[in-house]
CSV table of C-alpha atoms in Angstrom, one decimal:
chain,number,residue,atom,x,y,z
A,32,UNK,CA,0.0,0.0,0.0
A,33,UNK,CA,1.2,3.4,-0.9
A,34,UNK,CA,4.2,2.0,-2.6
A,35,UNK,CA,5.7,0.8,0.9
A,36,UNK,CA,7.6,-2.3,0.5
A,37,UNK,CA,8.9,-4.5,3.5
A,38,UNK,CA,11.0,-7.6,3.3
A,39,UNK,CA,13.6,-8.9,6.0
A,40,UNK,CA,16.9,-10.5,6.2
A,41,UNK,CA,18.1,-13.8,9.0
A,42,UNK,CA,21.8,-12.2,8.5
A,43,UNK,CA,25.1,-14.3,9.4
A,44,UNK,CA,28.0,-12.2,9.7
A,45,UNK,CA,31.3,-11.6,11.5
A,46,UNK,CA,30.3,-9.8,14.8
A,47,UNK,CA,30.8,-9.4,18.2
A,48,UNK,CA,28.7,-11.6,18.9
A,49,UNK,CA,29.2,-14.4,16.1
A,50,UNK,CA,33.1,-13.9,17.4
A,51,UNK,CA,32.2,-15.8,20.5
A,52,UNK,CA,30.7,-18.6,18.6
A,53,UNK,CA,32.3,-19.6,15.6
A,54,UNK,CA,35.3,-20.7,14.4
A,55,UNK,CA,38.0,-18.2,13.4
A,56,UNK,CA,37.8,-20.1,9.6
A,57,UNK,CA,34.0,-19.3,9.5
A,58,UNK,CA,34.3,-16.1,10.2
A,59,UNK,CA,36.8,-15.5,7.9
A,60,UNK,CA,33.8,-16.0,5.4
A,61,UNK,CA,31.5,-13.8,6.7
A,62,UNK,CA,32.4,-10.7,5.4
A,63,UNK,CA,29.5,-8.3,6.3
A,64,UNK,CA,29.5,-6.3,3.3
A,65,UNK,CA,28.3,-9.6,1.8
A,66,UNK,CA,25.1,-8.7,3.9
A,67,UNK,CA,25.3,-5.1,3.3
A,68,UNK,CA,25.3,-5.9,-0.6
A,69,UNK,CA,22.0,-7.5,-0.1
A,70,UNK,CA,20.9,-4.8,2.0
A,71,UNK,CA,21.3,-2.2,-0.5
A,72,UNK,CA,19.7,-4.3,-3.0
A,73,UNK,CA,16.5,-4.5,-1.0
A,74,UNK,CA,16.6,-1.1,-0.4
A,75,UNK,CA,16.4,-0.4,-4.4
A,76,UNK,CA,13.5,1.5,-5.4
A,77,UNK,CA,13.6,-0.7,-8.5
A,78,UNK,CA,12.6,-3.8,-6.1
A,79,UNK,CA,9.4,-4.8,-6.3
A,80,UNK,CA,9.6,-7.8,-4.1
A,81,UNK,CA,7.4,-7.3,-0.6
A,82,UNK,CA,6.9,-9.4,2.3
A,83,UNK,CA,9.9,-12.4,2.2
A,84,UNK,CA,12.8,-12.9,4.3
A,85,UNK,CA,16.0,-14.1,2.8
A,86,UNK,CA,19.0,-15.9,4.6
A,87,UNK,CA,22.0,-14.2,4.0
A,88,UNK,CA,25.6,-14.6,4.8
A,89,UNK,CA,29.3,-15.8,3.6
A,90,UNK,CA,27.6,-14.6,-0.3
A,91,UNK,CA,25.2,-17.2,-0.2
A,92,UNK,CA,21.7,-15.5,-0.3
A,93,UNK,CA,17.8,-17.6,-0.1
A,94,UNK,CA,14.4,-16.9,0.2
A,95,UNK,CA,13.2,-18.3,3.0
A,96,UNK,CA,9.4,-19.3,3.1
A,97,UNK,CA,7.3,-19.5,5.6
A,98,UNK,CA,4.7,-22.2,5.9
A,99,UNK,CA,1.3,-22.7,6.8
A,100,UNK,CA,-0.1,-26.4,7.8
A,101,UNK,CA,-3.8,-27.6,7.4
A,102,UNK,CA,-4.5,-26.2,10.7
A,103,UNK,CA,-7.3,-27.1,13.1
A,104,UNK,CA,-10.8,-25.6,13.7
A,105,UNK,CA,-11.1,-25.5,17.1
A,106,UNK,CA,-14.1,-23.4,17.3
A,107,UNK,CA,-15.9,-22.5,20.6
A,108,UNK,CA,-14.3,-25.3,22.0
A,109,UNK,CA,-10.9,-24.4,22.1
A,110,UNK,CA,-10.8,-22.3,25.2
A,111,UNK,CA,-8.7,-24.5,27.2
A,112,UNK,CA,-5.3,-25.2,27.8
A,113,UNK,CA,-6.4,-29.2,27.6
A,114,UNK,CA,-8.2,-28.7,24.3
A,115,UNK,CA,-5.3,-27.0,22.8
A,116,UNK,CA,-2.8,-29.8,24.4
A,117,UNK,CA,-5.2,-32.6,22.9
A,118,UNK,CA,-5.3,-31.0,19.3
A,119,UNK,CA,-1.6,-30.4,19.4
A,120,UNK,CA,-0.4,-32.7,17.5
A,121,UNK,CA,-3.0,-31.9,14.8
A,122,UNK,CA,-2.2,-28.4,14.8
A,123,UNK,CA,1.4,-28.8,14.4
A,124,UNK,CA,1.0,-31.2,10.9
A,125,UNK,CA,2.6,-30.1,8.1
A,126,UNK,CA,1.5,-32.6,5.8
A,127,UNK,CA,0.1,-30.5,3.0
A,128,UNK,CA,1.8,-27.4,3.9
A,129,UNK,CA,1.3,-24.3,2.2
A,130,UNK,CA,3.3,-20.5,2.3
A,131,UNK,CA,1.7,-18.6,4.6
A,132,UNK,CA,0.4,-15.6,2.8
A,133,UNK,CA,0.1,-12.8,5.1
A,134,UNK,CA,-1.9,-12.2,8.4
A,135,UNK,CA,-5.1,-11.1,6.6
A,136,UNK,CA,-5.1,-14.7,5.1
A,137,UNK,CA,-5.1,-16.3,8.3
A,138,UNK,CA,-7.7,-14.1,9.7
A,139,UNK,CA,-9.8,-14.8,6.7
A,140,UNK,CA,-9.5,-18.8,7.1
A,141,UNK,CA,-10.0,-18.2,10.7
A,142,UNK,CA,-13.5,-16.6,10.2
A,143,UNK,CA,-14.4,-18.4,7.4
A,144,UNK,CA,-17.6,-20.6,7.5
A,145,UNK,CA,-17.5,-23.8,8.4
């Protein structure tokens, strides 16, 4: 809306922090301008890409989906912590997986008709 894009980035990069953590030939690797590059891209106003993350780090650079399972309709029901616990294992499926759109999907399939 109003030409306002928004995407995000799971950066790995030398840091102060990944210092603690990896090994000193890892880090080697992890130039941060090889985030910054990606960075700079995203903030192109040629971009037209909105709402995906992308892994980034060491020049390798992904998309990263995020998915959606089958869910479970719960309906008036599922007002307890034991209703939740016993669907659980429903509600955590995969199988049939799909990306997860937006938040205005899920609200949508949350209200829809059953």
């Amino acid at each position: 809306k109003n030409n306002i894009r928004v995407n995000a980035i799971a950066p790995v990069a030398k840091s102060r922090m990944t210092e603690t953590i990896l090994p000193p030939e890892a880090l080697e690797q992890l130039d941060p301008a090889f985030v910054s590059a990606v960075v700079g891209h995203l903030c192109s106003e040629d971009l037209v890409d909105t709402g995906h993350v992308f892994a980034v780090g060491g020049g390798y650079v992904s998309r990263v989906e995020v998915m959606e399972g089958q869910g479970v309709r719960l309906g008036h029901q599922g007002k307890t912590i034991e209703q939740v616990a016993e669907a659980w294992g429903r509600i955590g499926d995969l199988s049939g997986a799909r990306p997860f759109g937006n938040a205005m999907d899920a609200l949508s399939e949350a209200l829809r008709p059953t």
